[in-house]
PDB file of C-alpha atoms in Angstrom:
ATOM      1  CA  MET A   1      -9.723  20.165  41.193  1.00  0.00           C
ATOM      2  CA  ALA A   2      -8.296  18.343  38.339  1.00  0.00           C
ATOM      3  CA  ASN A   3      -9.113  21.173  35.763  1.00  0.00           C
ATOM      4  CA  GLN A   4      -7.644  23.974  37.971  1.00  0.00           C
ATOM      5  CA  ASP A   5      -4.358  25.018  36.177  1.00  0.00           C
ATOM      6  CA  LEU A   6      -1.982  26.630  38.299  1.00  0.00           C
ATOM      7  CA  SER A   7       1.173  26.299  36.280  1.00  0.00           C
ATOM      8  CA  THR A   8       1.944  29.909  36.588  1.00  0.00           C
ATOM      9  CA  LEU A   9       1.607  30.103  40.452  1.00  0.00           C
ATOM     10  CA  LYS A  10       4.716  30.134  42.988  1.00  0.00           C
ATOM     11  CA  VAL A  11       3.333  29.465  46.465  1.00  0.00           C
ATOM     12  CA  ALA A  12       5.356  30.097  49.564  1.00  0.00           C
ATOM     13  CA  ILE A  13       4.487  27.444  52.588  1.00  0.00           C
ATOM     14  CA  LEU A  14       5.458  29.230  55.778  1.00  0.00           C
ATOM     15  CA  VAL A  15       6.349  26.703  58.445  1.00  0.00           C
ATOM     16  CA  THR A  16       8.835  26.190  61.239  1.00  0.00           C
ATOM     17  CA  ASP A  17       9.365  22.920  63.377  1.00  0.00           C
ATOM     18  CA  ALA A  18       6.458  21.135  64.821  1.00  0.00           C
ATOM     19  CA  PHE A  19       4.026  22.115  62.120  1.00  0.00           C
ATOM     20  CA  GLU A  20       0.998  19.463  61.730  1.00  0.00           C
ATOM     21  CA  GLN A  21       2.625  17.608  58.843  1.00  0.00           C
ATOM     22  CA  VAL A  22      -0.524  16.330  56.868  1.00  0.00           C
ATOM     23  CA  GLU A  23      -1.536  20.067  57.177  1.00  0.00           C
ATOM     24  CA  MET A  24       1.508  21.014  55.070  1.00  0.00           C
ATOM     25  CA  THR A  25       2.127  17.563  52.954  1.00  0.00           C
ATOM     26  CA  GLN A  26      -1.619  17.191  51.663  1.00  0.00           C
ATOM     27  CA  PRO A  27      -2.064  20.811  50.446  1.00  0.00           C
ATOM     28  CA  GLN A  28       1.334  20.956  49.056  1.00  0.00           C
ATOM     29  CA  GLN A  29       0.283  17.589  47.068  1.00  0.00           C
ATOM     30  CA  ALA A  30      -2.850  19.124  45.822  1.00  0.00           C
ATOM     31  CA  LEU A  31      -0.849  22.456  44.714  1.00  0.00           C
ATOM     32  CA  LYS A  32       1.981  20.583  43.093  1.00  0.00           C
ATOM     33  CA  GLN A  33      -0.780  18.373  41.263  1.00  0.00           C
ATOM     34  CA  ALA A  34      -2.594  21.435  39.757  1.00  0.00           C
ATOM     35  CA  GLY A  35       0.838  22.784  38.735  1.00  0.00           C
ATOM     36  CA  ALA A  36       1.871  25.147  41.179  1.00  0.00           C
ATOM     37  CA  GLU A  37       5.440  25.789  42.328  1.00  0.00           C
ATOM     38  CA  THR A  38       5.917  25.436  46.167  1.00  0.00           C
ATOM     39  CA  HIS A  39       8.638  26.378  48.344  1.00  0.00           C
ATOM     40  CA  ILE A  40       8.943  25.928  52.107  1.00  0.00           C
ATOM     41  CA  VAL A  41       9.927  29.016  53.529  1.00  0.00           C
ATOM     42  CA  SER A  42      11.031  28.890  57.209  1.00  0.00           C
ATOM     43  CA  PRO A  43      13.028  30.690  59.793  1.00  0.00           C
ATOM     44  CA  LYS A  44      15.184  27.896  60.041  1.00  0.00           C
ATOM     45  CA  SER A  45      17.841  27.512  57.000  1.00  0.00           C
ATOM     46  CA  ASP A  46      18.257  23.765  56.655  1.00  0.00           C
ATOM     47  CA  ARG A  47      15.376  21.557  57.490  1.00  0.00           C
ATOM     48  CA  VAL A  48      11.928  21.530  59.514  1.00  0.00           C
ATOM     49  CA  GLN A  49      10.056  18.710  61.274  1.00  0.00           C
ATOM     50  CA  GLY A  50       6.510  18.012  60.962  1.00  0.00           C
ATOM     51  CA  TRP A  51       4.421  16.337  63.600  1.00  0.00           C
ATOM     52  CA  ASN A  52       1.556  14.030  63.598  1.00  0.00           C
ATOM     53  CA  HIS A  53      -0.545  15.354  66.359  1.00  0.00           C
ATOM     54  CA  PHE A  54       1.598  14.713  69.403  1.00  0.00           C
ATOM     55  CA  ASP A  55       4.353  12.671  67.754  1.00  0.00           C
ATOM     56  CA  LYS A  56       7.509  13.734  65.892  1.00  0.00           C
ATOM     57  CA  GLY A  57       6.995  13.637  62.163  1.00  0.00           C
ATOM     58  CA  ASP A  58       9.413  13.562  59.190  1.00  0.00           C
ATOM     59  CA  PHE A  59      12.007  16.004  58.154  1.00  0.00           C
ATOM     60  CA  PHE A  60      11.531  18.276  55.308  1.00  0.00           C
ATOM     61  CA  PRO A  61      14.313  20.450  53.412  1.00  0.00           C
ATOM     62  CA  VAL A  62      13.635  24.172  53.678  1.00  0.00           C
ATOM     63  CA  ASP A  63      13.557  25.648  50.070  1.00  0.00           C
ATOM     64  CA  VAL A  64      14.340  29.263  51.081  1.00  0.00           C
ATOM     65  CA  SER A  65      15.245  30.432  54.375  1.00  0.00           C
ATOM     66  CA  LEU A  66      12.913  33.259  55.712  1.00  0.00           C
ATOM     67  CA  GLU A  67      15.882  35.699  56.092  1.00  0.00           C
ATOM     68  CA  GLN A  68      16.392  35.312  52.044  1.00  0.00           C
ATOM     69  CA  ALA A  69      12.768  34.976  50.933  1.00  0.00           C
ATOM     70  CA  ASN A  70      11.162  37.842  49.110  1.00  0.00           C
ATOM     71  CA  PRO A  71       7.237  38.045  49.488  1.00  0.00           C
ATOM     72  CA  SER A  72       7.185  39.645  45.887  1.00  0.00           C
ATOM     73  CA  ASP A  73       8.274  36.342  44.544  1.00  0.00           C
ATOM     74  CA  TYR A  74       5.320  34.292  45.574  1.00  0.00           C
ATOM     75  CA  ASP A  75       1.612  34.754  44.324  1.00  0.00           C
ATOM     76  CA  ALA A  76      -0.098  32.961  47.252  1.00  0.00           C
ATOM     77  CA  LEU A  77       0.904  31.667  50.867  1.00  0.00           C
ATOM     78  CA  LEU A  78      -0.062  28.726  52.799  1.00  0.00           C
ATOM     79  CA  LEU A  79      -0.071  28.929  56.536  1.00  0.00           C
ATOM     80  CA  PRO A  80      -0.184  25.180  58.164  1.00  0.00           C
ATOM     81  CA  GLY A  81      -1.053  24.850  61.708  1.00  0.00           C
ATOM     82  CA  GLY A  82      -0.099  22.444  64.631  1.00  0.00           C
ATOM     83  CA  VAL A  83       0.048  24.206  67.930  1.00  0.00           C
ATOM     84  CA  ALA A  84       3.990  25.098  68.195  1.00  0.00           C
ATOM     85  CA  ASN A  85       4.423  26.070  64.564  1.00  0.00           C
ATOM     86  CA  PRO A  86       1.930  29.122  64.511  1.00  0.00           C
ATOM     87  CA  ASP A  87       2.980  30.150  67.979  1.00  0.00           C
ATOM     88  CA  GLN A  88       6.624  30.346  67.227  1.00  0.00           C
ATOM     89  CA  LEU A  89       5.840  31.994  63.747  1.00  0.00           C
ATOM     90  CA  ARG A  90       3.704  34.699  65.482  1.00  0.00           C
ATOM     91  CA  VAL A  91       6.379  36.036  67.947  1.00  0.00           C
ATOM     92  CA  ASN A  92       9.199  36.089  64.895  1.00  0.00           C
ATOM     93  CA  ASP A  93       9.077  39.850  63.673  1.00  0.00           C
ATOM     94  CA  ARG A  94      10.410  38.662  60.179  1.00  0.00           C
ATOM     95  CA  ALA A  95       7.450  35.849  59.695  1.00  0.00           C
ATOM     96  CA  ILE A  96       5.041  38.546  60.702  1.00  0.00           C
ATOM     97  CA  ALA A  97       6.387  41.043  58.047  1.00  0.00           C
ATOM     98  CA  PHE A  98       6.304  38.298  55.431  1.00  0.00           C
ATOM     99  CA  VAL A  99       2.733  37.301  55.978  1.00  0.00           C
ATOM    100  CA  LYS A 100       1.784  41.315  56.224  1.00  0.00           C
ATOM    101  CA  SER A 101       3.444  41.511  52.764  1.00  0.00           C
ATOM    102  CA  PHE A 102       1.075  39.087  51.021  1.00  0.00           C
ATOM    103  CA  VAL A 103      -1.890  40.746  52.962  1.00  0.00           C
ATOM    104  CA  GLU A 104      -1.069  44.342  51.867  1.00  0.00           C
ATOM    105  CA  ALA A 105      -0.607  42.874  48.304  1.00  0.00           C
ATOM    106  CA  GLY A 106      -4.029  41.306  48.450  1.00  0.00           C
ATOM    107  CA  LYS A 107      -2.528  37.952  47.673  1.00  0.00           C
ATOM    108  CA  PRO A 108      -4.626  34.952  48.560  1.00  0.00           C
ATOM    109  CA  ILE A 109      -3.686  32.995  51.741  1.00  0.00           C
ATOM    110  CA  ALA A 110      -4.637  29.556  52.808  1.00  0.00           C
ATOM    111  CA  VAL A 111      -4.757  28.955  56.634  1.00  0.00           C
ATOM    112  CA  ILE A 112      -5.710  25.882  58.652  1.00  0.00           C
ATOM    113  CA  CYS A 113      -6.028  24.831  62.003  1.00  0.00           C
ATOM    114  CA  HIS A 114      -3.886  26.806  64.419  1.00  0.00           C
ATOM    115  CA  GLY A 115      -2.458  28.918  61.599  1.00  0.00           C
ATOM    116  CA  PRO A 116      -4.699  31.992  61.983  1.00  0.00           C
ATOM    117  CA  TRP A 117      -2.605  32.695  65.395  1.00  0.00           C
ATOM    118  CA  THR A 118       0.018  34.111  62.862  1.00  0.00           C
ATOM    119  CA  LEU A 119      -2.854  36.093  60.823  1.00  0.00           C
ATOM    120  CA  ILE A 120      -3.975  37.533  64.075  1.00  0.00           C
ATOM    121  CA  GLU A 121      -0.414  39.270  64.442  1.00  0.00           C
ATOM    122  CA  THR A 122      -1.014  40.977  61.091  1.00  0.00           C
ATOM    123  CA  ASP A 123      -4.341  42.524  62.207  1.00  0.00           C
ATOM    124  CA  VAL A 124      -5.898  41.485  59.476  1.00  0.00           C
ATOM    125  CA  VAL A 125      -8.620  39.325  60.631  1.00  0.00           C
ATOM    126  CA  ARG A 126     -10.922  42.173  61.777  1.00  0.00           C
ATOM    127  CA  GLY A 127     -14.225  41.845  60.173  1.00  0.00           C
ATOM    128  CA  ARG A 128     -13.373  38.567  58.336  1.00  0.00           C
ATOM    129  CA  ARG A 129     -15.031  35.149  58.540  1.00  0.00           C
ATOM    130  CA  LEU A 130     -12.593  32.318  59.388  1.00  0.00           C
ATOM    131  CA  ALA A 131     -12.681  28.755  60.528  1.00  0.00           C
ATOM    132  CA  SER A 132      -9.995  27.441  62.891  1.00  0.00           C
ATOM    133  CA  TRP A 133      -9.287  24.766  65.499  1.00  0.00           C
ATOM    134  CA  PRO A 134     -12.032  25.603  68.106  1.00  0.00           C
ATOM    135  CA  SER A 135      -9.666  26.672  70.743  1.00  0.00           C
ATOM    136  CA  LEU A 136      -8.675  29.676  68.614  1.00  0.00           C
ATOM    137  CA  LYS A 137     -12.388  30.825  68.475  1.00  0.00           C
ATOM    138  CA  THR A 138     -11.737  33.290  71.292  1.00  0.00           C
ATOM    139  CA  ASP A 139      -8.562  34.712  69.837  1.00  0.00           C
ATOM    140  CA  LEU A 140     -10.072  35.375  66.787  1.00  0.00           C
ATOM    141  CA  GLN A 141     -13.242  36.891  68.356  1.00  0.00           C
ATOM    142  CA  ASN A 142     -10.854  39.041  70.201  1.00  0.00           C
ATOM    143  CA  ALA A 143      -9.158  40.281  67.108  1.00  0.00           C
ATOM    144  CA  GLY A 144     -11.985  41.202  65.674  1.00  0.00           C
ATOM    145  CA  ALA A 145     -12.876  38.327  63.129  1.00  0.00           C
ATOM    146  CA  GLU A 146     -16.234  36.135  62.892  1.00  0.00           C
ATOM    147  CA  TRP A 147     -15.089  32.540  64.058  1.00  0.00           C
ATOM    148  CA  VAL A 148     -17.098  30.066  61.658  1.00  0.00           C
ATOM    149  CA  ASN A 149     -17.444  26.282  62.788  1.00  0.00           C
ATOM    150  CA  GLN A 150     -17.534  24.950  59.289  1.00  0.00           C
ATOM    151  CA  GLU A 151     -14.971  22.680  57.314  1.00  0.00           C
ATOM    152  CA  VAL A 152     -14.079  25.556  55.102  1.00  0.00           C
ATOM    153  CA  VAL A 153     -14.656  29.429  54.708  1.00  0.00           C
ATOM    154  CA  VAL A 154     -13.683  31.463  51.957  1.00  0.00           C
ATOM    155  CA  ASP A 155     -13.814  35.201  52.797  1.00  0.00           C
ATOM    156  CA  GLY A 156     -12.429  37.210  50.079  1.00  0.00           C
ATOM    157  CA  ASN A 157      -8.831  36.137  49.262  1.00  0.00           C
ATOM    158  CA  LEU A 158      -8.851  34.328  52.423  1.00  0.00           C
ATOM    159  CA  VAL A 159      -9.693  30.428  52.802  1.00  0.00           C
ATOM    160  CA  SER A 160      -9.638  28.763  56.134  1.00  0.00           C
ATOM    161  CA  SER A 161     -10.263  25.300  57.720  1.00  0.00           C
ATOM    162  CA  ARG A 162     -10.508  23.769  61.126  1.00  0.00           C
ATOM    163  CA  LYS A 163      -8.510  20.565  61.196  1.00  0.00           C
ATOM    164  CA  PRO A 164      -6.934  17.822  59.322  1.00  0.00           C
ATOM    165  CA  ASP A 165     -10.238  16.173  58.477  1.00  0.00           C
ATOM    166  CA  ASP A 166     -11.137  19.473  56.581  1.00  0.00           C
ATOM    167  CA  ILE A 167      -8.383  18.953  54.181  1.00  0.00           C
ATOM    168  CA  PRO A 168     -10.223  17.794  51.244  1.00  0.00           C
ATOM    169  CA  ALA A 169     -12.538  20.619  51.214  1.00  0.00           C
ATOM    170  CA  PHE A 170      -9.836  22.981  52.188  1.00  0.00           C
ATOM    171  CA  ASN A 171      -7.539  21.862  49.140  1.00  0.00           C
ATOM    172  CA  ARG A 172     -10.567  22.106  46.928  1.00  0.00           C
ATOM    173  CA  GLU A 173     -11.157  25.848  47.952  1.00  0.00           C
ATOM    174  CA  MET A 174      -7.614  26.702  48.183  1.00  0.00           C
ATOM    175  CA  ILE A 175      -7.050  25.417  44.344  1.00  0.00           C
ATOM    176  CA  LYS A 176     -10.094  27.404  43.501  1.00  0.00           C
ATOM    177  CA  LEU A 177      -8.976  30.671  45.189  1.00  0.00           C
ATOM    178  CA  PHE A 178      -5.309  30.666  44.049  1.00  0.00           C
ATOM    179  CA  SER A 179      -6.401  29.721  40.530  1.00  0.00           C
ATOM    180  CA  GLN A 180      -8.105  33.296  40.408  1.00  0.00           C
ATOM    181  CA  SER A 181      -5.213  34.824  42.097  1.00  0.00           C
ATOM    182  CA  GLY A 182      -4.522  37.376  39.572  1.00  0.00           C
ATOM    183  CA  LYS A 183      -7.999  38.591  39.669  1.00  0.00           C
ATOM    184  CA  VAL A 184      -8.323  38.589  43.607  1.00  0.00           C
ATOM    185  CA  ARG A 185      -6.018  41.380  44.920  1.00  0.00           C
ATOM    186  CA  GLN A 186      -8.107  43.016  47.745  1.00  0.00           C
ATOM    187  CA  MET A 187      -7.449  41.482  50.919  1.00  0.00           C
ATOM    188  CA  ALA A 188      -5.621  44.494  52.668  1.00  0.00           C
TER     189      ALA A 188
END
């Protein structure tokens, strides 16, 4: 990962309260170490709280409220999991429109754990291969995706993983995919 330069990349991290903290912090750290600029984008305007499985975690400042966020300002999107986070985002019309903008522009998207719930709402998973937390298998299959039980799956400009244990592989493939963002614009 050290030789991947993302210094020209701006990445949106879409979360709301109750995201799985490590699924946001470790990928964000990997992106920053590769030179990317990251922004926490949220329906909340001040701060969001992570979770460590079933326990409340730390608070993180929101860089840009979803209401003010412009998808065209970003080159890539990170969708962390946790159960409640994507469940809240997938019923938020503004969040779905934000994600759909990345899909329609063919920008790379990294998604982990329960994060694919948000992607399902954009109707982009049909015909795609994705990994996720096992409980999403049926949801993804019902949405037309091929669910894969692997630590990381890259399908076009979509990279996905199952759980926190997969983060090292997820980060490696996310950095690799995001480094090609200018070349990989065919997701829609």
